[in-house]
CSV table of C-alpha atoms and ligand atoms in Angstrom, one decimal:
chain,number,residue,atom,x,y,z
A,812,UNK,CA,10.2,-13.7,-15.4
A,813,UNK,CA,8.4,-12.7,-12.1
A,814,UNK,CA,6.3,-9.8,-11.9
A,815,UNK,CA,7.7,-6.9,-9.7
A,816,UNK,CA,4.5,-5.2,-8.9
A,817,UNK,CA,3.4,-5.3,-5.1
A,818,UNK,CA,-0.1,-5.9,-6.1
A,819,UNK,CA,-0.1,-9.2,-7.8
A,820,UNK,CA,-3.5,-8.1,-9.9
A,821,UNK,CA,-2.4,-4.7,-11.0
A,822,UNK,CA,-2.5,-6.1,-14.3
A,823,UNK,CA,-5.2,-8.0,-14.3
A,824,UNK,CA,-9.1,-7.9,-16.1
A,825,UNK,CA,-10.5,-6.0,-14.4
A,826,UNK,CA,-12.8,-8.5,-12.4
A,827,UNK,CA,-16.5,-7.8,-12.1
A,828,UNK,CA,-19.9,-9.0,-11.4
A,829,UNK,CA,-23.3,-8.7,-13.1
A,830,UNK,CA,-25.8,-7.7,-10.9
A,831,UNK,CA,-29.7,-7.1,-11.9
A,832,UNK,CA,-30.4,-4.0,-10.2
A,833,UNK,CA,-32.2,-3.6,-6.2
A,834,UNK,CA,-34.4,-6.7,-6.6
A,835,UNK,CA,-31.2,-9.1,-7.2
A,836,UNK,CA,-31.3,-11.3,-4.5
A,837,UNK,CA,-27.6,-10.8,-4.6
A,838,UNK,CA,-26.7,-7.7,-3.1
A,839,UNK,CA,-23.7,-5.3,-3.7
A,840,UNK,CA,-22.4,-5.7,-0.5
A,841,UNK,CA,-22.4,-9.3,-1.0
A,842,UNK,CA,-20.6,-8.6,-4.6
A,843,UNK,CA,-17.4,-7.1,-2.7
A,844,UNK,CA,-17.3,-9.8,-0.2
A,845,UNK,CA,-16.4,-11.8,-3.7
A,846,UNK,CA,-13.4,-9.5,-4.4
A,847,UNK,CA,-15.1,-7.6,-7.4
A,848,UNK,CA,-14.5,-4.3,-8.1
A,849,UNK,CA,-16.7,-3.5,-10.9
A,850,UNK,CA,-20.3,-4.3,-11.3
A,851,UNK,CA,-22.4,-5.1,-15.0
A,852,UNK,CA,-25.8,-4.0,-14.9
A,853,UNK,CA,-28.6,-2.5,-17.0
A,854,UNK,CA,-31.8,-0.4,-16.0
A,855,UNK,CA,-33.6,-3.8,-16.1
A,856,UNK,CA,-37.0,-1.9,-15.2
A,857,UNK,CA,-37.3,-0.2,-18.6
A,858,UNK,CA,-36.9,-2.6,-21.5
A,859,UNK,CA,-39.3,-2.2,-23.8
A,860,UNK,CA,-36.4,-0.7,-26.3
A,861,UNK,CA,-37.6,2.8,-25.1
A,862,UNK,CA,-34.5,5.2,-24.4
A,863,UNK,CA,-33.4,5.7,-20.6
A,864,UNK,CA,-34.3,8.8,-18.7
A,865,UNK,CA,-30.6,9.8,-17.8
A,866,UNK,CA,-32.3,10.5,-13.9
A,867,UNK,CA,-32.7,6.9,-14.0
A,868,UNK,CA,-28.8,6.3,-15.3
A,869,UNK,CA,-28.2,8.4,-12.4
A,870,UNK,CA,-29.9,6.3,-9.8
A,871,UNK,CA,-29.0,3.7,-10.8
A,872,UNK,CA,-24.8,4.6,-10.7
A,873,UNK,CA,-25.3,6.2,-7.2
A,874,UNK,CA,-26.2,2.9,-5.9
A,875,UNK,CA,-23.2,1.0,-7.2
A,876,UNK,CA,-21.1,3.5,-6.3
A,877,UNK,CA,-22.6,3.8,-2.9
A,878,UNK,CA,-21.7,0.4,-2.3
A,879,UNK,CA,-18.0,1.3,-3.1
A,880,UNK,CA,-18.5,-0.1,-6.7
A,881,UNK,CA,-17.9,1.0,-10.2
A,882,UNK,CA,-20.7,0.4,-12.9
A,883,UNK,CA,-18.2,-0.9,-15.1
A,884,UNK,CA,-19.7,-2.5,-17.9
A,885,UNK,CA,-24.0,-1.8,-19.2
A,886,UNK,CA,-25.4,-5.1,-20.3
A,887,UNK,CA,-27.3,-4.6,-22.0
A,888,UNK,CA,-29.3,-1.8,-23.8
A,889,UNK,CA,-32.3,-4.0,-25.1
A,890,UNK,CA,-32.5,-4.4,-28.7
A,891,UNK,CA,-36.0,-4.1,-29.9
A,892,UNK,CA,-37.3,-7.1,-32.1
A,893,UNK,CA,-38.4,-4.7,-35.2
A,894,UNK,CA,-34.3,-4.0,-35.2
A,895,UNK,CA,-33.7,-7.7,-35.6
A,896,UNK,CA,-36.7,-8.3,-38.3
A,897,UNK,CA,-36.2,-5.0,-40.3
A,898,UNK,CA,-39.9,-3.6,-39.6
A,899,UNK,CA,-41.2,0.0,-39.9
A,900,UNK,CA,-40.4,0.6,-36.3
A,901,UNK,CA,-36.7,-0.4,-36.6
A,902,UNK,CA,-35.3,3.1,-36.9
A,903,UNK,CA,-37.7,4.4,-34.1
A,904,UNK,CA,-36.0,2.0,-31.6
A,905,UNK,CA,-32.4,2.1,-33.3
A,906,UNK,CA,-32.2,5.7,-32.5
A,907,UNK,CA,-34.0,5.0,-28.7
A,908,UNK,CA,-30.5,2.4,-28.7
A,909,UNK,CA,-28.1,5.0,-29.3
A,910,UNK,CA,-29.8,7.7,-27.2
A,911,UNK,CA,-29.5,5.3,-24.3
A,912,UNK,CA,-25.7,4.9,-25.3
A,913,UNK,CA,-25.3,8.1,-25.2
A,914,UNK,CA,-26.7,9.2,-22.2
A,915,UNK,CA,-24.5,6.6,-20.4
A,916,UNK,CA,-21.7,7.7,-22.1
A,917,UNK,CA,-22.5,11.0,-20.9
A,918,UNK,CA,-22.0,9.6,-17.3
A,919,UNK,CA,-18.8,7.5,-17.6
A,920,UNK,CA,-20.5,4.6,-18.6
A,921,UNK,CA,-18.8,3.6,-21.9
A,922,UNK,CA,-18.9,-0.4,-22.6
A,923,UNK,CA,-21.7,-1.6,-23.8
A,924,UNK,CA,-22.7,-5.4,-24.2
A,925,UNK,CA,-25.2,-6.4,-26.4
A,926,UNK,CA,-26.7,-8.8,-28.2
A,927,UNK,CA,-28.3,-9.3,-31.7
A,928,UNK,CA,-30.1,-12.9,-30.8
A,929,UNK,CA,-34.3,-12.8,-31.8
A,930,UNK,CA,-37.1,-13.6,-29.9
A,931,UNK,CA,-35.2,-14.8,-27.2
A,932,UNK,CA,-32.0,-14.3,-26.0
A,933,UNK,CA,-29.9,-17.1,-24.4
A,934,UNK,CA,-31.8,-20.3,-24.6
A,935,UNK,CA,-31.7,-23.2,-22.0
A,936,UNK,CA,-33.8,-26.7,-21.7
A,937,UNK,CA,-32.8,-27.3,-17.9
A,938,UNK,CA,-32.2,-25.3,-14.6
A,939,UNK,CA,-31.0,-27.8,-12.6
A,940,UNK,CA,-29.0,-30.6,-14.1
A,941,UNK,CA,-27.0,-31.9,-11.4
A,942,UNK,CA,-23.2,-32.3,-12.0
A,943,UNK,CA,-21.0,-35.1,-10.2
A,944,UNK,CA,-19.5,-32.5,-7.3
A,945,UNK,CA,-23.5,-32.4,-6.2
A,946,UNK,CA,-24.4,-28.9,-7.6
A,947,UNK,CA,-26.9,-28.1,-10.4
A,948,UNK,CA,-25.8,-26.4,-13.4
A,949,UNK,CA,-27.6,-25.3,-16.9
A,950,UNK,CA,-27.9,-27.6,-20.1
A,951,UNK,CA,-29.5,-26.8,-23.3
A,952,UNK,CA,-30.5,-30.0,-24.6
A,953,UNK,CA,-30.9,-30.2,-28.5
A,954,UNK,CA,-33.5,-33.0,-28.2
A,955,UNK,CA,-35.2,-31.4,-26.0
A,956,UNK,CA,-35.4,-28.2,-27.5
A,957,UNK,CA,-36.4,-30.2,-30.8
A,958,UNK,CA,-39.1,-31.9,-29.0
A,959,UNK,CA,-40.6,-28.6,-28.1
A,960,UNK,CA,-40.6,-27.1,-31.3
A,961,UNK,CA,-41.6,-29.9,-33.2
A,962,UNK,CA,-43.5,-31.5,-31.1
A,963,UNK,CA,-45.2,-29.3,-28.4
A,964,UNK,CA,-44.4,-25.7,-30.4
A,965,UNK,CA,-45.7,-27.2,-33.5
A,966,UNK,CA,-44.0,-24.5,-35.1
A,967,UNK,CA,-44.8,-25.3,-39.4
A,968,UNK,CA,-42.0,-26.5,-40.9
A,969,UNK,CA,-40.2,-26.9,-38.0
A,970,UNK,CA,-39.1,-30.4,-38.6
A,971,UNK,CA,-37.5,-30.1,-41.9
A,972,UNK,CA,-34.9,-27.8,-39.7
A,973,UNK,CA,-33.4,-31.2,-37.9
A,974,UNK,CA,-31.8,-34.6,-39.0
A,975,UNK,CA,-34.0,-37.5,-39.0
A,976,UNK,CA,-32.7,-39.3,-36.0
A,977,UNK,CA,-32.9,-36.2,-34.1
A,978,UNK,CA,-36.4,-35.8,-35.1
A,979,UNK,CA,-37.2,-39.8,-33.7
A,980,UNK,CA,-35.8,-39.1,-30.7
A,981,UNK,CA,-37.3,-35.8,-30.4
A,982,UNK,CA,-40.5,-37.6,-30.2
A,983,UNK,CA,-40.0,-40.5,-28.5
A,984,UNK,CA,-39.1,-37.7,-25.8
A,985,UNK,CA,-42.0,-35.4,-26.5
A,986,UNK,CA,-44.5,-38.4,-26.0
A,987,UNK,CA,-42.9,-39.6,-22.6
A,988,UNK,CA,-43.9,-36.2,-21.3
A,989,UNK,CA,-46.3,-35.7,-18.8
A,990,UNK,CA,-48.5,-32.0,-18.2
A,991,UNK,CA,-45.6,-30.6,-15.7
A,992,UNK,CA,-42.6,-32.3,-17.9
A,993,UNK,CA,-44.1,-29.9,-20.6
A,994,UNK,CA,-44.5,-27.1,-18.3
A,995,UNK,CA,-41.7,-26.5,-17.4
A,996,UNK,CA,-39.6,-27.1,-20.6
A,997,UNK,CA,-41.7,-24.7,-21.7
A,998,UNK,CA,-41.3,-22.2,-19.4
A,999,UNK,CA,-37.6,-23.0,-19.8
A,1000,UNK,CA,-37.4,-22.2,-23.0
A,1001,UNK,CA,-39.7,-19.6,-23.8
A,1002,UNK,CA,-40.5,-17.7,-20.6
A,1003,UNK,CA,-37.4,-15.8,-20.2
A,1004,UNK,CA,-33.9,-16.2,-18.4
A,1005,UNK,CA,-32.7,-13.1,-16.5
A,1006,UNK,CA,-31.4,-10.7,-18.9
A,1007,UNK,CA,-33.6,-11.5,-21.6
A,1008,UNK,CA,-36.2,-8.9,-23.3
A,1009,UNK,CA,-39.0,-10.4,-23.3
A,1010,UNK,CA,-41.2,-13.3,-22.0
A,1011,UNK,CA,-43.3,-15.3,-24.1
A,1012,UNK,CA,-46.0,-17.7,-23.8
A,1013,UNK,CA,-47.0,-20.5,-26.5
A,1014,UNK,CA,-49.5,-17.7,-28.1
A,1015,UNK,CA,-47.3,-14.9,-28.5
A,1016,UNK,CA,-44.1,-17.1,-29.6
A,1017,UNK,CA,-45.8,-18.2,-32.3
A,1018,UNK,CA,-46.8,-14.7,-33.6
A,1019,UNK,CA,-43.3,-13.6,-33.0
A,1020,UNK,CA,-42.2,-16.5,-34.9
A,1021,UNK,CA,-44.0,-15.1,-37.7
A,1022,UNK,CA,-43.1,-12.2,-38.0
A,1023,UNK,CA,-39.7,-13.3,-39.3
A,1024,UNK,CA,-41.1,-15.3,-42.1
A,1025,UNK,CA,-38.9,-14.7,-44.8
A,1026,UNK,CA,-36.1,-13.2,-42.6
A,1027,UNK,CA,-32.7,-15.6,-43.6
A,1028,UNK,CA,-29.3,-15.3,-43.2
A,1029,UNK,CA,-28.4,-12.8,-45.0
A,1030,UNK,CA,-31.5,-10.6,-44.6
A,1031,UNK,CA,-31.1,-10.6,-41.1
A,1032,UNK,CA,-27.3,-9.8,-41.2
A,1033,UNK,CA,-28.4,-6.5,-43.3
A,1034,UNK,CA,-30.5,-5.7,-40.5
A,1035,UNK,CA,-27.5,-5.6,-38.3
A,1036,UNK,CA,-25.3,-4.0,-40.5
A,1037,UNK,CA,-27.8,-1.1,-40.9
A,1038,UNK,CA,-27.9,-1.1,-36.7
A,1039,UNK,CA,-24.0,-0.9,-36.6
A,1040,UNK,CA,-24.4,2.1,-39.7
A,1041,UNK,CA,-26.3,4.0,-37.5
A,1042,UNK,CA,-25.1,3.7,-34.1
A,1043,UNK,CA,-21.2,2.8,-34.6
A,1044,UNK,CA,-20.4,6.5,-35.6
A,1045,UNK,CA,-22.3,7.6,-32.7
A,1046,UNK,CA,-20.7,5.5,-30.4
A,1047,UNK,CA,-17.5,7.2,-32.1
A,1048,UNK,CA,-18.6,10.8,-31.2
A,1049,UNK,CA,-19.3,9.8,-27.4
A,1050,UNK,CA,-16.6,8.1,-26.5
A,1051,UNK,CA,-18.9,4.5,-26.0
A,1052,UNK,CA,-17.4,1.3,-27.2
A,1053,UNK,CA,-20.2,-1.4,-28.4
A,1054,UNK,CA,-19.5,-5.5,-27.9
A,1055,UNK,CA,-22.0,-7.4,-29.2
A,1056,UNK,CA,-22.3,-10.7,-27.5
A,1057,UNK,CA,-22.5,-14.0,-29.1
A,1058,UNK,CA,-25.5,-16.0,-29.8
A,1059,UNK,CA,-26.4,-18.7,-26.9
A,1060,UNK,CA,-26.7,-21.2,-28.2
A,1061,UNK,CA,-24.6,-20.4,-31.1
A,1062,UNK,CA,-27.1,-21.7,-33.6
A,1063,UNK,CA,-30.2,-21.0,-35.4
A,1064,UNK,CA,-33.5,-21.3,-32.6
A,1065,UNK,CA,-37.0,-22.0,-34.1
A,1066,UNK,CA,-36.1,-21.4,-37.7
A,1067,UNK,CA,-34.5,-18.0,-37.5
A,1068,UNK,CA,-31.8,-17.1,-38.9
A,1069,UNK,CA,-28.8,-15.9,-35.6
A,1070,UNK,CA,-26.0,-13.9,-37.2
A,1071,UNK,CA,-23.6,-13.9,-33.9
A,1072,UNK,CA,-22.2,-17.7,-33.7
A,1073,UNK,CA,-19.0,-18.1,-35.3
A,1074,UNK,CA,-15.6,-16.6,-36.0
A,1075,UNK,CA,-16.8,-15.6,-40.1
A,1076,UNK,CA,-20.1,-13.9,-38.6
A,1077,UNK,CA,-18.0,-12.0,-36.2
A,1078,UNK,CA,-15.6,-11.5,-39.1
A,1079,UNK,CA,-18.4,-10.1,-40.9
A,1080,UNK,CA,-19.7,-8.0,-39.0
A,1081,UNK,CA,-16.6,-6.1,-37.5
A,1082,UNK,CA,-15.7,-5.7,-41.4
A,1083,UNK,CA,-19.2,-4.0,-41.8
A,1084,UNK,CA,-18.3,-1.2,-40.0
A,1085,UNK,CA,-14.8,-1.3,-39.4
A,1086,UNK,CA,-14.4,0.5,-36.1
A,1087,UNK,CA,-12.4,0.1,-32.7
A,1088,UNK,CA,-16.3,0.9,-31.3
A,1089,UNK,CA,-18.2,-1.8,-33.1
A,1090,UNK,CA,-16.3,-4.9,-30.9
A,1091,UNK,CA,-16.9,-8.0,-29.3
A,1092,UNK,CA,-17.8,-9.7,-25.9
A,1093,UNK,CA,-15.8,-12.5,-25.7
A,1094,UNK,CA,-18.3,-15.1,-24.4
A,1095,UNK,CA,-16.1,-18.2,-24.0
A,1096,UNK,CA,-19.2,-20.3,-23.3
A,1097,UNK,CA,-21.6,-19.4,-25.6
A,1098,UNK,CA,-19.0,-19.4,-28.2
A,1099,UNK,CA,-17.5,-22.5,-26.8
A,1100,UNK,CA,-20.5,-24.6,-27.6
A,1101,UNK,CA,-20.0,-25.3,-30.8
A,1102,UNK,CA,-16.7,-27.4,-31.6
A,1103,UNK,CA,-16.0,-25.6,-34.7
A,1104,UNK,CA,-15.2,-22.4,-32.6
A,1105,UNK,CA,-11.5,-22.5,-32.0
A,1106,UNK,CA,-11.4,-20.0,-29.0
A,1107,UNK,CA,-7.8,-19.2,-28.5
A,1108,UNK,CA,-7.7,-18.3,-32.4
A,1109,UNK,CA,-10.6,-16.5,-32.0
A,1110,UNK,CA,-9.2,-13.8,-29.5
A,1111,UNK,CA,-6.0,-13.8,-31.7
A,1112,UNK,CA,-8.2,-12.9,-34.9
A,1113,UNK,CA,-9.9,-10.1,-32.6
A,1114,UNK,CA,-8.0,-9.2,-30.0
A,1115,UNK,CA,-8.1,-5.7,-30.6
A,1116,UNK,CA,-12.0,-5.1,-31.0
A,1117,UNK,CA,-12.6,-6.8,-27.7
A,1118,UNK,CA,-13.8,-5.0,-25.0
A,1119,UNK,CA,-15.7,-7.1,-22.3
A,1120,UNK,CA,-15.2,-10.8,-21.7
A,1121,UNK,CA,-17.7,-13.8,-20.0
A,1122,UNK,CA,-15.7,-16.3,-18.6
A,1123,UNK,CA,-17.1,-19.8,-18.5
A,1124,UNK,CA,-17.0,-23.3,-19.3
A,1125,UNK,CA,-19.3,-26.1,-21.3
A,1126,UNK,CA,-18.9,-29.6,-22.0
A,1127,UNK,CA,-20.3,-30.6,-25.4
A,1128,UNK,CA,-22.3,-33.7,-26.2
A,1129,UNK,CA,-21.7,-34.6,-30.2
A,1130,UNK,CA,-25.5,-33.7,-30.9
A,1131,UNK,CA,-25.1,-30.1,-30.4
A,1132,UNK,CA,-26.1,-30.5,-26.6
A,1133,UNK,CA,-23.7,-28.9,-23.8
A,1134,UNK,CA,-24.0,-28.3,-20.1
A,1135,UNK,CA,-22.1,-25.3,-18.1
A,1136,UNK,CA,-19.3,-27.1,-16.4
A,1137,UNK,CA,-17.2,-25.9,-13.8
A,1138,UNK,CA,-15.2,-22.7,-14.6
A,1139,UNK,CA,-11.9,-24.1,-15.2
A,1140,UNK,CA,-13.5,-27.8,-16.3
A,1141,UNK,CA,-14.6,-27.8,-19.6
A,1142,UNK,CA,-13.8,-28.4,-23.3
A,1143,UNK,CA,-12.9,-24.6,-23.4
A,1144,UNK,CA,-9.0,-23.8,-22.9
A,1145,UNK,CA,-9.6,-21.4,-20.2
A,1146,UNK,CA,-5.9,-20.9,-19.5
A,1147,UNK,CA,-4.8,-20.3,-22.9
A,1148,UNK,CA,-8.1,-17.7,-23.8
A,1149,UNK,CA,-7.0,-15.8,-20.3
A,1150,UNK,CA,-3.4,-16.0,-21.0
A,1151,UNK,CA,-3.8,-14.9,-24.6
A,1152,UNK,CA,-6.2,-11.7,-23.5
A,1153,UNK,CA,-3.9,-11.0,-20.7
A,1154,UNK,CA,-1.0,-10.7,-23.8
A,1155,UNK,CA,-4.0,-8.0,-25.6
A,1156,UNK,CA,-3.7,-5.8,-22.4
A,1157,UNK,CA,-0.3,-5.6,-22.2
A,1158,UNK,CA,-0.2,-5.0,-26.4
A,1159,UNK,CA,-3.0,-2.0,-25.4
A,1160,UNK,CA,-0.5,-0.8,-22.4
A,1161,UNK,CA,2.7,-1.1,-24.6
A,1162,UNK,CA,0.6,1.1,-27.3
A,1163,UNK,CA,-0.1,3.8,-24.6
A,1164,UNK,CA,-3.2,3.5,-24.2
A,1165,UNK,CA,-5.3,4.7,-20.9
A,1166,UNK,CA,-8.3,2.1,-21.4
A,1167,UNK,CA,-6.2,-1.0,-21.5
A,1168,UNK,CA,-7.8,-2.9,-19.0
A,1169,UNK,CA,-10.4,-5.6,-20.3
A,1170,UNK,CA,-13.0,-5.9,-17.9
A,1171,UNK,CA,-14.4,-9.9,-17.1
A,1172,UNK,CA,-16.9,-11.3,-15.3
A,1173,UNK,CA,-17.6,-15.1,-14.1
A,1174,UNK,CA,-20.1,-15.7,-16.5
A,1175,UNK,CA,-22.6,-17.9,-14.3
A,1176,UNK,CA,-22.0,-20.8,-11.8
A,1177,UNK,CA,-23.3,-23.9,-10.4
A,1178,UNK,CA,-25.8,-23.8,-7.2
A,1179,UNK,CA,-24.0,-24.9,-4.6
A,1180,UNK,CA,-24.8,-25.3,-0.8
A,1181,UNK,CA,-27.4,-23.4,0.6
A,1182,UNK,CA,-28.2,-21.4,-2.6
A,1183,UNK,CA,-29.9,-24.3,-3.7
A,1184,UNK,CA,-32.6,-24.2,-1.9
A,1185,UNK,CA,-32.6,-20.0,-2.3
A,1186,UNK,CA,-34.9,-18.1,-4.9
A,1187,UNK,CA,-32.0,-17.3,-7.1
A,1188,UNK,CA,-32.0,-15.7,-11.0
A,1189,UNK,CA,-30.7,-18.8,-12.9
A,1190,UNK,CA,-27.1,-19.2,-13.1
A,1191,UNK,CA,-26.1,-15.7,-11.4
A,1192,UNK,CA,-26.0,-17.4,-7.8
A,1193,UNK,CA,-24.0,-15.8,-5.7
A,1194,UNK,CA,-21.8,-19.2,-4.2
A,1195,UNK,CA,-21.3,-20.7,-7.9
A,1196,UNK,CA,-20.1,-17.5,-9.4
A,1197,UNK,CA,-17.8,-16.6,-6.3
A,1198,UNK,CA,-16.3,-19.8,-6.9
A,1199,UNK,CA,-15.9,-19.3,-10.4
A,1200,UNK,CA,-14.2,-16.0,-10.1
A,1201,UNK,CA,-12.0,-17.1,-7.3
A,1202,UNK,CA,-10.5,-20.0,-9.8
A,1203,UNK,CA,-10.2,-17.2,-12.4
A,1204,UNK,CA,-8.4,-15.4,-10.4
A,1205,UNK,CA,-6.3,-18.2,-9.3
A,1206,UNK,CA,-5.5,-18.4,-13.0
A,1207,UNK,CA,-4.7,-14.7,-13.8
A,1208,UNK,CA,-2.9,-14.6,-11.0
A,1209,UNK,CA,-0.7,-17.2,-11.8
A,1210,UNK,CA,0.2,-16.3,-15.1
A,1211,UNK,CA,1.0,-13.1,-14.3
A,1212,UNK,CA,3.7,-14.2,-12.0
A,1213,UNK,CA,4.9,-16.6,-14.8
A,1214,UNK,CA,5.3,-13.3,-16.9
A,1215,UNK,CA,2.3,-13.4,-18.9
A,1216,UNK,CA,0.2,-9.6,-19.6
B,1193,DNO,C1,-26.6,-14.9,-20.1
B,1193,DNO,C2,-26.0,-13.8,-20.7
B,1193,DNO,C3,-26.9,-13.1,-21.6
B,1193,DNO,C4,-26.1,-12.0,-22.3
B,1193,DNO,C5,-26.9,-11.0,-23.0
B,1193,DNO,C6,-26.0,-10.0,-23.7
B,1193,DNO,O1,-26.3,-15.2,-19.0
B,1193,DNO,O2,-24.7,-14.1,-21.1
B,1193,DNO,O3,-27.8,-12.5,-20.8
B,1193,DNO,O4,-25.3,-11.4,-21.4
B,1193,DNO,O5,-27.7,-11.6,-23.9
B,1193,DNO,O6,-26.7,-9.0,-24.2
């Protein structure tokens, strides 16, 4: 069945772009030149888990929708660390949270993306792995990252966390290192990727590591369910819709526990509080890098709690490595996830409602031609994510002639 509508993306996602605010060397005009309509951004200048000034909210929407954009999607209110450990100061900054929700809500701004990950948020081992086409792309290595914590980290205990033949090769690589090879893995890892809270150096990881001693799995999921007691219902009352984001890597980083990698935590924790406001951000890469995620049956399973989608792809090595392949290259199913969230906003049209549209963005890209030798925020270039989102669209596109959404 063709579709009849003139506008072959009426019924698309909604396509937007993250951008990081004024000092993003990719600007908003530079976002509509790559056919978005909605921009994802967060007041990046206050994220100590303090709440934000609503002057500042307001700022900061006038200049998207100066440059004839929407602020679509916040990502993401900080989440303070004492939230994810359970110390004295965890209510303090869980109620600075929802204030900031709030105040957002308050001016139109009602999707928020956010993540639950400690210490650091998403996690790399290389900036610029180059891929056959020429461009460089992200990998998280798991020897690598092993070698650093073992090795270099020294983190106690660390290396009854990994299999023995990860440990030798961990290292053998560790002791090939020269001063800069350390350097910059460890800047890598611990220094901070755009987006992330906060930036660490060997000194103050360590004393963060610490601090969760004694924090496991289920601890630390208790933790989050007393977040999501406190701020779901007040999401309710203001209209905002949370969507936590997966753990990147999906897996446990530096001994602490992460309670955001697979289809039972997310199971879990939408069962906590069981409301259409505590939802999901369908990360296909983050969640696509473990091969125990089955993607299409996880937007099946919660189709209906999710509100914001990253769209990108990784290819998996069998040691729990991965590197960010092209969009539509990859050992995710991109055209069965889109097709199947595309069927989701046609099911939330059907039902009547007025806030069916799922917004997406191109989660990352490659650098490509001259942003290589550009200062650029690590994967958020502007070439390799304009290419991204054109293939995406390629692929909505498509299946929306073919009758799909
Ligand atoms: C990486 C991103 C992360 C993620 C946030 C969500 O590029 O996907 O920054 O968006 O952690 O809160």
């Amino acid at each position: 069945m063709h579709s009849t509508s003139t506008n072959p993306l009426a019924q698309s996602l909604e396509q937007t772009w993250r951008w990081y605010g004024p000092s993003d060397p990719v600007t908003l005009a530079d976002v509509r030149q790559a056919g978005a309509t909605g921009v994802v951004t967060a007041l990046h200048e206050t994220y100590d888990g303090e709440a934000w000034a609503s002057d500042n909210i307001a700022q900061r929407k006038r200049e998207v929708e100066e440059a004839g954009l929407t602020w679509s999607v916040v990502e993401s209110i900080p989440i303070h660390p004492s939230i994810n450990r359970g110390g004295d100061e965890a209510a303090y900054f869980t109620d600075a949270f929802a204030t900031s929700m709030e105040r957002l809500a308050e001016q139109g701004m009602e999707t928020n993306c956010y993540n639950f990950m400690p210490i650091v948020d998403w996690t790399r081992t290389e900036l610029r792995y180059p891929v056959a086409s020429g461009g460089l792309a992200l990998r998280f290595d798991a020897i690598a990252f092993a070698a650093y914590d073992v090795f270099l980290l020294e983190r106690p205990g660390a290396a009854s966390d990994y299999a023995p033949d990860v440990l030798e090769q961990a290292e053998t690589r560790a002791k090939a290192m020269d001063g800069d090879a350390v350097r910059e893995l460890e800047t890598t890892i611990i220094a901070g990727l755009p987006g992330s809270e906060l930036s660490h150096d060997r000194a103050s990881i360590r004393a963060q590591i610490e601090l969760f001693a004694g924090v496991d799995h289920a601890t630390m999921f208790g933790h989050y369910k007393r977040f999501l007691e406190t701020v779901v219902p007040r999401a309710e009352a203001c209209g905002a819709r949370l969507c936590v984001h997966p753990d990147d890597p999906p897996r446990s980083l530096f001994g602490i526990p992460r309670v955001v990698s697979t289809q039972a935590d997310y199971a879990a924790l939408l069962d906590a509080v069981p409301s259409p406001a505590n939802g999901m951000t369908f990360c296909t890469g983050s969640l696509g890098a473990r091969p125990d995620n089955d993607l299409p049956a996880m937007v099946e399973a919660f189709a209906d709690r999710i509100h914001f989608v990253h769209l990108r792809n990784v290819k998996r090595d069998p040691d729990g490595s991965f590197y960010e392949s092209d969009h539509l290259d990859g050992d995710v199913d991109m055209v069965a996830v889109i097709a199947l969230l595309l069927a989701e906003q046609k099911r939330r049209r059907d039902n009547g409602r007025a806030d069916w549209q799922i917004p997406m963005r191109p989660d990352h890209g490659h650098l490509l031609l001259d942003d290589i030798s550009k200062q650029t925020n690590p994967g958020y270039s502007a070439i390799g994510r304009l290419k991204g989102l054109a293939e995406l669209r390629g692929v909505m596109t498509a299946l929306e002639a073919l009758g799909h959404g």
